[in-house]
PDB file of C-alpha atoms in Angstrom:
ATOM      1  CA  MET X  22      28.587 111.851 174.340  1.00 62.00           C
ATOM      2  CA  ALA X  23      30.014 108.901 175.582  1.00 76.00           C
ATOM      3  CA  PRO X  24      30.067 108.471 179.125  1.00 86.00           C
ATOM      4  CA  LEU X  25      33.906 107.273 179.016  1.00 85.00           C
ATOM      5  CA  ALA X  26      34.936 110.525 176.813  1.00 80.00           C
ATOM      6  CA  LYS X  27      32.952 112.253 179.482  1.00 82.00           C
ATOM      7  CA  ILE X  28      34.636 110.478 182.365  1.00 86.00           C
ATOM      8  CA  ARG X  29      38.084 111.422 180.615  1.00 79.00           C
ATOM      9  CA  GLY X  30      36.805 115.107 179.754  1.00 73.00           C
ATOM     10  CA  GLU X  31      36.146 115.545 183.261  1.00 79.00           C
ATOM     11  CA  ARG X  32      39.059 114.139 185.202  1.00 79.00           C
ATOM     12  CA  ASP X  33      41.198 117.672 185.723  1.00 72.00           C
ATOM     13  CA  ARG X  34      37.823 118.907 187.870  1.00 78.00           C
ATOM     14  CA  MET X  35      37.299 115.706 189.983  1.00 87.00           C
ATOM     15  CA  SER X  36      38.748 114.939 193.042  1.00 91.00           C
ATOM     16  CA  ALA X  37      41.586 113.084 194.134  1.00 91.00           C
ATOM     17  CA  ILE X  38      38.919 110.118 194.884  1.00 93.00           C
ATOM     18  CA  GLU X  39      36.743 110.981 191.913  1.00 93.00           C
ATOM     19  CA  ARG X  40      40.271 110.704 189.791  1.00 90.00           C
ATOM     20  CA  ARG X  41      40.511 106.870 191.200  1.00 93.00           C
ATOM     21  CA  ILE X  42      36.742 106.113 190.513  1.00 94.00           C
ATOM     22  CA  ALA X  43      37.522 107.613 186.847  1.00 91.00           C
ATOM     23  CA  ASP X  44      41.155 105.930 186.201  1.00 90.00           C
ATOM     24  CA  PHE X  45      39.496 102.623 187.390  1.00 92.00           C
ATOM     25  CA  MET X  46      36.133 102.934 184.813  1.00 92.00           C
ATOM     26  CA  VAL X  47      38.129 103.694 181.704  1.00 88.00           C
ATOM     27  CA  GLU X  48      41.023 101.017 182.351  1.00 88.00           C
ATOM     28  CA  ASN X  49      38.487  98.247 183.376  1.00 89.00           C
ATOM     29  CA  ALA X  50      35.215  99.558 181.301  1.00 88.00           C
ATOM     30  CA  HIS X  51      34.539  95.868 180.315  1.00 87.00           C
ATOM     31  CA  LEU X  52      34.620  94.386 183.479  1.00 88.00           C
ATOM     32  CA  LEU X  53      32.127  97.145 185.144  1.00 89.00           C
ATOM     33  CA  ARG X  54      29.011  95.030 184.179  1.00 86.00           C
ATOM     34  CA  ASP X  55      30.252  92.545 186.998  1.00 88.00           C
ATOM     35  CA  TYR X  56      30.833  94.897 190.035  1.00 91.00           C
ATOM     36  CA  SER X  57      28.077  96.491 192.183  1.00 93.00           C
ATOM     37  CA  SER X  58      28.555  99.867 193.460  1.00 93.00           C
ATOM     38  CA  GLN X  59      29.819  98.387 196.524  1.00 94.00           C
ATOM     39  CA  GLN X  60      32.479  95.843 194.988  1.00 93.00           C
ATOM     40  CA  LEU X  61      33.364  98.822 192.675  1.00 93.00           C
ATOM     41  CA  ALA X  62      33.689 100.600 196.769  1.00 93.00           C
ATOM     42  CA  ASN X  63      35.598  97.811 197.819  1.00 93.00           C
ATOM     43  CA  ALA X  64      38.202  97.333 195.499  1.00 92.00           C
ATOM     44  CA  LEU X  65      39.056 101.003 195.528  1.00 93.00           C
ATOM     45  CA  GLY X  66      38.559 101.220 199.529  1.00 93.00           C
ATOM     46  CA  ILE X  67      36.261 104.067 199.520  1.00 94.00           C
ATOM     47  CA  SER X  68      32.341 104.158 200.491  1.00 94.00           C
ATOM     48  CA  GLN X  69      29.628 102.998 198.513  1.00 94.00           C
ATOM     49  CA  SER X  70      28.628 106.750 198.664  1.00 94.00           C
ATOM     50  CA  SER X  71      31.211 107.938 196.619  1.00 94.00           C
ATOM     51  CA  VAL X  72      30.531 105.935 193.613  1.00 94.00           C
ATOM     52  CA  VAL X  73      26.924 106.885 193.675  1.00 95.00           C
ATOM     53  CA  LYS X  74      27.781 110.587 194.139  1.00 95.00           C
ATOM     54  CA  PHE X  75      30.334 110.037 191.540  1.00 94.00           C
ATOM     55  CA  SER X  76      27.660 108.941 189.129  1.00 93.00           C
ATOM     56  CA  GLN X  77      25.471 111.375 189.637  1.00 93.00           C
ATOM     57  CA  LYS X  78      27.885 114.201 188.999  1.00 92.00           C
ATOM     58  CA  LEU X  79      28.328 112.913 185.804  1.00 90.00           C
ATOM     59  CA  GLY X  80      24.632 113.227 185.140  1.00 90.00           C
ATOM     60  CA  PHE X  81      22.998 109.898 185.773  1.00 92.00           C
ATOM     61  CA  LYS X  82      20.527 108.581 188.051  1.00 92.00           C
ATOM     62  CA  GLY X  83      23.007 106.232 189.673  1.00 93.00           C
ATOM     63  CA  TYR X  84      25.689 103.897 189.636  1.00 93.00           C
ATOM     64  CA  PRO X  85      23.605 101.120 187.458  1.00 93.00           C
ATOM     65  CA  ASP X  86      22.693 103.937 184.981  1.00 93.00           C
ATOM     66  CA  LEU X  87      26.333 104.805 184.538  1.00 93.00           C
ATOM     67  CA  LYS X  88      27.365 100.956 184.103  1.00 92.00           C
ATOM     68  CA  PHE X  89      24.777 100.419 181.695  1.00 92.00           C
ATOM     69  CA  SER X  90      25.464 103.338 179.208  1.00 91.00           C
ATOM     70  CA  ILE X  91      29.091 102.174 179.647  1.00 91.00           C
ATOM     71  CA  GLY X  92      28.340  98.757 178.428  1.00 89.00           C
ATOM     72  CA  GLU X  93      25.794  99.875 175.864  1.00 88.00           C
ATOM     73  CA  SER X  94      28.709 101.975 174.654  1.00 82.00           C
ATOM     74  CA  LEU X  95      31.326  99.618 174.342  1.00 83.00           C
ATOM     75  CA  ALA X  96      28.857  97.199 172.390  1.00 83.00           C
ATOM     76  CA  ARG X  97      27.851  99.820 169.848  1.00 77.00           C
ATOM     77  CA  ARG X  98      32.010 100.024 169.327  1.00 70.00           C
ATOM     78  CA  GLU X  99      32.326  96.422 169.326  1.00 68.00           C
ATOM     79  CA  SER X 100      29.643  96.103 166.814  1.00 69.00           C
ATOM     80  CA  ALA X 101      30.767  99.041 164.594  1.00 60.00           C
ATOM     81  CA  ASN X 102      34.331  97.385 164.722  1.00 56.00           C
ATOM     82  CA  GLY X 103      32.970  94.104 164.088  1.00 56.00           C
ATOM     83  CA  ASP X 104      31.372  95.231 160.682  1.00 54.00           C
ATOM     84  CA  ASP X 105      34.591  96.854 159.982  1.00 53.00           C
ATOM     85  CA  ASP X 106      36.431  93.897 160.245  1.00 54.00           C
ATOM     86  CA  GLU X 107      33.898  92.299 157.678  1.00 54.00           C
ATOM     87  CA  THR X 108      34.589  94.958 155.041  1.00 51.00           C
ATOM     88  CA  ALA X 109      38.300  95.112 155.693  1.00 50.00           C
ATOM     89  CA  ASP X 110      38.136  91.043 154.958  1.00 53.00           C
ATOM     90  CA  GLY X 111      35.853  91.828 152.226  1.00 51.00           C
ATOM     91  CA  GLU X 112      38.018  94.346 150.555  1.00 52.00           C
ATOM     92  CA  GLY X 113      41.493  94.349 152.026  1.00 51.00           C
ATOM     93  CA  GLY X 114      41.852  90.787 154.161  1.00 54.00           C
ATOM     94  CA  ASP X 115      44.500  90.727 156.318  1.00 68.00           C
ATOM     95  CA  ASP X 116      46.503  93.827 155.078  1.00 80.00           C
ATOM     96  CA  PRO X 117      47.685  95.695 157.721  1.00 81.00           C
ATOM     97  CA  GLY X 118      47.630  98.941 155.949  1.00 86.00           C
ATOM     98  CA  ALA X 119      44.176  98.486 155.245  1.00 87.00           C
ATOM     99  CA  LEU X 120      43.435  97.699 159.287  1.00 86.00           C
ATOM    100  CA  LEU X 121      45.482 100.639 159.935  1.00 89.00           C
ATOM    101  CA  ALA X 122      43.484 102.805 158.118  1.00 90.00           C
ATOM    102  CA  GLU X 123      40.392 101.593 159.222  1.00 89.00           C
ATOM    103  CA  SER X 124      41.410 102.059 162.534  1.00 87.00           C
ATOM    104  CA  LEU X 125      42.584 105.825 162.696  1.00 91.00           C
ATOM    105  CA  TRP X 126      39.548 106.581 160.074  1.00 90.00           C
ATOM    106  CA  ARG X 127      37.066 104.885 163.577  1.00 87.00           C
ATOM    107  CA  ALA X 128      39.039 106.819 165.744  1.00 88.00           C
ATOM    108  CA  LYS X 129      39.086 109.794 164.313  1.00 91.00           C
ATOM    109  CA  GLY X 130      35.483 109.774 163.913  1.00 89.00           C
ATOM    110  CA  GLU X 131      34.782 109.247 167.558  1.00 85.00           C
ATOM    111  CA  ALA X 132      36.810 112.289 168.311  1.00 89.00           C
ATOM    112  CA  VAL X 133      34.759 114.521 166.219  1.00 91.00           C
ATOM    113  CA  ASN X 134      31.579 113.088 167.619  1.00 87.00           C
ATOM    114  CA  VAL X 135      32.480 113.687 171.192  1.00 85.00           C
ATOM    115  CA  THR X 136      33.829 116.919 169.944  1.00 90.00           C
ATOM    116  CA  ARG X 137      30.144 118.026 168.383  1.00 89.00           C
ATOM    117  CA  ALA X 138      28.650 117.003 171.206  1.00 84.00           C
ATOM    118  CA  LEU X 139      31.036 119.111 173.688  1.00 85.00           C
ATOM    119  CA  ASN X 140      30.071 122.269 171.518  1.00 91.00           C
ATOM    120  CA  ALA X 141      26.721 123.542 171.670  1.00 90.00           C
ATOM    121  CA  HIS X 142      26.007 124.816 167.883  1.00 94.00           C
ATOM    122  CA  ALA X 143      24.960 128.373 169.648  1.00 95.00           C
ATOM    123  CA  ASP X 144      28.711 128.695 171.328  1.00 96.00           C
ATOM    124  CA  VAL X 145      29.996 127.793 167.614  1.00 97.00           C
ATOM    125  CA  ALA X 146      27.605 130.223 165.714  1.00 97.00           C
ATOM    126  CA  ALA X 147      28.738 133.073 168.254  1.00 97.00           C
ATOM    127  CA  VAL X 148      31.899 132.556 167.340  1.00 98.00           C
ATOM    128  CA  ALA X 149      31.402 132.935 163.406  1.00 97.00           C
ATOM    129  CA  GLU X 150      29.407 136.049 164.586  1.00 97.00           C
ATOM    130  CA  ALA X 151      31.676 137.742 166.331  1.00 97.00           C
ATOM    131  CA  ILE X 152      34.453 137.087 163.640  1.00 97.00           C
ATOM    132  CA  ARG X 153      31.599 138.638 161.203  1.00 96.00           C
ATOM    133  CA  VAL X 154      31.474 141.937 163.060  1.00 96.00           C
ATOM    134  CA  ALA X 155      35.081 142.314 164.055  1.00 96.00           C
ATOM    135  CA  GLY X 156      37.335 144.955 162.932  1.00 95.00           C
ATOM    136  CA  LYS X 157      40.666 142.581 163.175  1.00 96.00           C
ATOM    137  CA  VAL X 158      40.454 139.107 164.072  1.00 97.00           C
ATOM    138  CA  TYR X 159      44.039 137.815 165.723  1.00 96.00           C
ATOM    139  CA  ALA X 160      44.966 134.190 165.526  1.00 96.00           C
ATOM    140  CA  ILE X 161      47.470 132.642 167.903  1.00 95.00           C
ATOM    141  CA  GLY X 162      48.846 129.315 168.295  1.00 94.00           C
ATOM    142  CA  VAL X 163      52.318 127.541 169.607  1.00 88.00           C
ATOM    143  CA  ALA X 164      53.730 124.621 168.270  1.00 90.00           C
ATOM    144  CA  HIS X 165      51.455 122.270 166.364  1.00 93.00           C
ATOM    145  CA  ASP X 166      48.565 124.586 167.089  1.00 96.00           C
ATOM    146  CA  GLY X 167      50.668 127.340 165.242  1.00 95.00           C
ATOM    147  CA  LEU X 168      50.049 125.952 161.763  1.00 96.00           C
ATOM    148  CA  TYR X 169      46.261 125.805 162.397  1.00 97.00           C
ATOM    149  CA  ALA X 170      46.268 129.699 163.712  1.00 96.00           C
ATOM    150  CA  ARG X 171      47.910 130.216 160.390  1.00 96.00           C
ATOM    151  CA  ALA X 172      45.595 128.077 157.996  1.00 96.00           C
ATOM    152  CA  ILE X 173      42.475 130.032 159.446  1.00 97.00           C
ATOM    153  CA  ALA X 174      44.062 133.565 159.590  1.00 96.00           C
ATOM    154  CA  ILE X 175      44.395 132.992 155.800  1.00 96.00           C
ATOM    155  CA  LYS X 176      40.709 131.483 155.096  1.00 96.00           C
ATOM    156  CA  LEU X 177      39.785 134.751 156.887  1.00 97.00           C
ATOM    157  CA  ALA X 178      41.813 136.803 154.600  1.00 95.00           C
ATOM    158  CA  LEU X 179      40.300 134.818 151.695  1.00 95.00           C
ATOM    159  CA  ILE X 180      36.714 135.715 152.703  1.00 96.00           C
ATOM    160  CA  GLY X 181      37.581 139.503 153.436  1.00 95.00           C
ATOM    161  CA  ARG X 182      38.249 139.366 157.122  1.00 95.00           C
ATOM    162  CA  THR X 183      41.242 141.241 158.437  1.00 95.00           C
ATOM    163  CA  ALA X 184      42.833 138.752 159.670  1.00 95.00           C
ATOM    164  CA  ILE X 185      46.326 138.517 161.821  1.00 94.00           C
ATOM    165  CA  HIS X 186      48.644 135.751 162.378  1.00 94.00           C
ATOM    166  CA  LEU X 187      50.940 135.995 165.534  1.00 91.00           C
ATOM    167  CA  PHE X 188      53.317 133.385 165.899  1.00 87.00           C
ATOM    168  CA  ASP X 189      56.242 134.696 168.625  1.00 85.00           C
ATOM    169  CA  PRO X 190      54.943 134.255 172.009  1.00 78.00           C
ATOM    170  CA  ALA X 191      57.366 136.919 172.918  1.00 79.00           C
ATOM    171  CA  LEU X 192      56.087 139.426 170.628  1.00 82.00           C
ATOM    172  CA  MET X 193      52.061 138.619 171.083  1.00 83.00           C
ATOM    173  CA  ALA X 194      51.326 141.072 173.543  1.00 80.00           C
ATOM    174  CA  VAL X 195      52.883 143.481 171.266  1.00 84.00           C
ATOM    175  CA  GLY X 196      51.273 142.438 168.282  1.00 84.00           C
ATOM    176  CA  THR X 197      47.555 143.015 169.718  1.00 86.00           C
ATOM    177  CA  SER X 198      48.113 146.434 171.252  1.00 86.00           C
ATOM    178  CA  SER X 199      45.951 148.085 168.503  1.00 88.00           C
ATOM    179  CA  THR X 200      43.344 146.070 169.622  1.00 91.00           C
ATOM    180  CA  ALA X 201      39.999 148.028 169.360  1.00 92.00           C
ATOM    181  CA  PRO X 202      36.576 147.092 171.087  1.00 94.00           C
ATOM    182  CA  GLY X 203      34.910 144.325 169.075  1.00 93.00           C
ATOM    183  CA  ASP X 204      37.747 142.737 167.470  1.00 96.00           C
ATOM    184  CA  VAL X 205      38.643 139.056 168.250  1.00 97.00           C
ATOM    185  CA  LEU X 206      41.342 137.188 169.438  1.00 96.00           C
ATOM    186  CA  LEU X 207      41.326 133.474 168.632  1.00 97.00           C
ATOM    187  CA  VAL X 208      43.578 131.307 170.685  1.00 97.00           C
ATOM    188  CA  LEU X 209      44.752 127.649 169.965  1.00 97.00           C
ATOM    189  CA  CYS X 210      46.106 125.440 172.694  1.00 96.00           C
ATOM    190  CA  GLU X 211      45.785 122.127 173.065  1.00 95.00           C
ATOM    191  CA  HIS X 212      46.126 122.042 177.070  1.00 93.00           C
ATOM    192  CA  GLY X 213      45.563 125.793 177.825  1.00 93.00           C
ATOM    193  CA  HIS X 214      48.852 126.292 180.042  1.00 92.00           C
ATOM    194  CA  ASP X 215      51.074 128.618 177.613  1.00 92.00           C
ATOM    195  CA  ALA X 216      51.649 131.794 180.383  1.00 92.00           C
ATOM    196  CA  ALA X 217      52.592 133.999 177.376  1.00 91.00           C
ATOM    197  CA  LEU X 218      48.998 132.828 175.593  1.00 93.00           C
ATOM    198  CA  CYS X 219      47.054 133.683 179.050  1.00 93.00           C
ATOM    199  CA  HIS X 220      49.179 137.541 179.734  1.00 92.00           C
ATOM    200  CA  THR X 221      47.973 138.304 175.913  1.00 92.00           C
ATOM    201  CA  ALA X 222      44.262 137.128 176.014  1.00 94.00           C
ATOM    202  CA  ARG X 223      44.365 139.092 179.488  1.00 93.00           C
ATOM    203  CA  LEU X 224      45.421 142.169 177.872  1.00 93.00           C
ATOM    204  CA  PHE X 225      43.008 141.977 174.846  1.00 94.00           C
ATOM    205  CA  ARG X 226      39.935 141.524 177.026  1.00 94.00           C
ATOM    206  CA  GLN X 227      41.165 144.617 179.416  1.00 93.00           C
ATOM    207  CA  ARG X 228      41.249 146.540 175.973  1.00 92.00           C
ATOM    208  CA  GLY X 229      37.736 145.664 174.803  1.00 94.00           C
ATOM    209  CA  GLY X 230      38.536 142.674 172.739  1.00 95.00           C
ATOM    210  CA  LYS X 231      36.205 139.344 172.775  1.00 97.00           C
ATOM    211  CA  VAL X 232      38.757 136.296 173.438  1.00 97.00           C
ATOM    212  CA  VAL X 233      37.565 132.604 172.033  1.00 98.00           C
ATOM    213  CA  THR X 234      39.750 129.973 173.064  1.00 97.00           C
ATOM    214  CA  ILE X 235      40.215 126.278 171.938  1.00 97.00           C
ATOM    215  CA  THR X 236      41.638 124.053 174.070  1.00 95.00           C
ATOM    216  CA  ARG X 237      41.364 120.395 175.359  1.00 92.00           C
ATOM    217  CA  HIS X 238      38.035 119.458 177.365  1.00 86.00           C
ATOM    218  CA  THR X 239      40.097 119.983 180.811  1.00 82.00           C
ATOM    219  CA  ALA X 240      40.189 122.661 183.447  1.00 81.00           C
ATOM    220  CA  ASN X 241      43.012 125.102 182.228  1.00 89.00           C
ATOM    221  CA  ALA X 242      44.348 128.664 182.605  1.00 92.00           C
ATOM    222  CA  LEU X 243      43.240 129.903 179.600  1.00 94.00           C
ATOM    223  CA  ARG X 244      39.903 128.944 179.420  1.00 92.00           C
ATOM    224  CA  ALA X 245      39.297 131.260 182.533  1.00 91.00           C
ATOM    225  CA  HIS X 246      40.230 134.396 180.323  1.00 94.00           C
ATOM    226  CA  ALA X 247      37.976 133.280 177.175  1.00 96.00           C
ATOM    227  CA  ASP X 248      34.440 134.737 176.139  1.00 97.00           C
ATOM    228  CA  ILE X 249      33.726 132.125 174.271  1.00 97.00           C
ATOM    229  CA  ALA X 250      35.514 128.814 174.855  1.00 96.00           C
ATOM    230  CA  LEU X 251      35.513 125.811 172.276  1.00 96.00           C
ATOM    231  CA  LEU X 252      36.647 122.331 173.509  1.00 93.00           C
ATOM    232  CA  VAL X 253      38.177 119.440 171.980  1.00 94.00           C
ATOM    233  CA  SER X 254      37.834 115.926 173.050  1.00 88.00           C
ATOM    234  CA  ALA X 255      40.530 113.176 171.583  1.00 88.00           C
ATOM    235  CA  HIS X 256      42.031 110.402 173.533  1.00 84.00           C
ATOM    236  CA  ASP X 257      44.234 107.181 172.677  1.00 83.00           C
ATOM    237  CA  PRO X 258      46.617 105.556 174.931  1.00 82.00           C
ATOM    238  CA  ARG X 259      48.997 106.082 171.749  1.00 88.00           C
ATOM    239  CA  PRO X 260      50.748 109.517 171.507  1.00 91.00           C
ATOM    240  CA  GLN X 261      51.246 109.152 168.205  1.00 94.00           C
ATOM    241  CA  VAL X 262      47.496 108.774 167.097  1.00 93.00           C
ATOM    242  CA  GLU X 263      46.492 110.763 170.469  1.00 93.00           C
ATOM    243  CA  LEU X 264      47.972 113.782 168.483  1.00 95.00           C
ATOM    244  CA  LEU X 265      46.099 113.186 165.289  1.00 96.00           C
ATOM    245  CA  LEU X 266      43.043 112.669 166.754  1.00 95.00           C
ATOM    246  CA  TYR X 267      42.797 115.938 168.472  1.00 95.00           C
ATOM    247  CA  GLN X 268      44.305 117.688 165.166  1.00 96.00           C
ATOM    248  CA  ALA X 269      41.204 116.098 163.375  1.00 96.00           C
ATOM    249  CA  ALA X 270      38.851 117.276 166.101  1.00 96.00           C
ATOM    250  CA  LEU X 271      40.476 120.748 165.634  1.00 97.00           C
ATOM    251  CA  GLN X 272      40.045 121.447 162.461  1.00 97.00           C
ATOM    252  CA  HIS X 273      36.459 120.369 162.097  1.00 96.00           C
ATOM    253  CA  LEU X 274      35.303 123.021 164.891  1.00 96.00           C
ATOM    254  CA  LEU X 275      37.164 125.723 162.513  1.00 97.00           C
ATOM    255  CA  ASP X 276      35.755 124.105 159.458  1.00 97.00           C
ATOM    256  CA  LEU X 277      32.445 124.756 161.160  1.00 97.00           C
ATOM    257  CA  VAL X 278      32.959 128.279 161.949  1.00 97.00           C
ATOM    258  CA  PHE X 279      34.139 129.146 158.728  1.00 97.00           C
ATOM    259  CA  LEU X 280      31.520 127.372 156.475  1.00 97.00           C
ATOM    260  CA  LEU X 281      29.199 129.729 159.165  1.00 97.00           C
ATOM    261  CA  LEU X 282      31.170 132.449 157.914  1.00 97.00           C
ATOM    262  CA  CYS X 283      30.798 131.516 153.861  1.00 96.00           C
ATOM    263  CA  GLU X 284      26.770 131.409 154.984  1.00 95.00           C
ATOM    264  CA  ASP X 285      27.214 135.522 154.385  1.00 94.00           C
ATOM    265  CA  GLU X 286      26.867 136.305 150.492  1.00 94.00           C
ATOM    266  CA  ALA X 287      29.277 138.808 151.008  1.00 94.00           C
ATOM    267  CA  HIS X 288      31.706 136.357 152.327  1.00 95.00           C
ATOM    268  CA  LEU X 289      31.271 133.709 149.880  1.00 94.00           C
ATOM    269  CA  ARG X 290      31.551 136.347 147.045  1.00 94.00           C
ATOM    270  CA  MET X 291      34.656 137.292 147.943  1.00 94.00           C
ATOM    271  CA  LEU X 292      36.357 133.672 148.514  1.00 94.00           C
ATOM    272  CA  VAL X 293      34.825 132.803 144.974  1.00 93.00           C
ATOM    273  CA  GLU X 294      37.145 136.220 143.968  1.00 92.00           C
ATOM    274  CA  ASN X 295      40.117 135.126 145.545  1.00 90.00           C
ATOM    275  CA  ALA X 296      39.876 131.613 144.664  1.00 83.00           C
ATOM    276  CA  ALA X 297      39.784 132.361 140.906  1.00 78.00           C
ATOM    277  CA  PRO X 298      43.084 131.595 139.136  1.00 71.00           C
ATOM    278  CA  ILE X 299      44.824 135.082 138.014  1.00 57.00           C
ATOM    279  CA  GLU X 300      45.198 134.888 134.129  1.00 50.00           C
TER     280      GLU X 300
END
């Protein structure tokens, strides 16, 4: 995983001093090559050992290793940007529409790649297997997550799974009252702080169901109620772009689960039958 993406993703779990280091590194990544661990500590008014421990907590041998990894990541990104600029010059010149499209494409690609790195294939496969053997699958989401919950419920119905889309937060707990052991609750919630969703997930597990959550890669209350937690990483200083990156990475995770389910011949046969035009 890209080191800066890892720092952003772990920020909410950090101490106050660690967050200061994280914010400085993210905001001044290009300057780190000129900073020793002592200079960075002096700039932040902390001890050098705090910088070293921060680096090791992220899985690096020390600060030099982290600094090198960040520099290498930035160099790869700049190289990719340079290649894309040459392509844009050859195909669209200074066309602002083409440049915007290239920028969004690159950003989505990075969000999807980091999200893939966050989620072990075994976890994604476990979600697909839980859905495959479940008696019923409930899909829940609020706000824009609700659209993706509805879409995955429709896809699951197309392959013959009993899928129920719940959309009213006030009725979610009631909607899952018929939960049987082995049923699956798929909860989509970007920040994972919705109290109604947490309450529903807790009740669902008490009734013997299995809870799958998809949230951002941050510490949040909803993940504490999950049997399997899938994570999304999407960061951009522009809120309108960050929303699109989150949705692209979320859709990628849901698509992977769906494709794994379609490896079952019975599911694939049902999909083909249901997708056939009605004559």
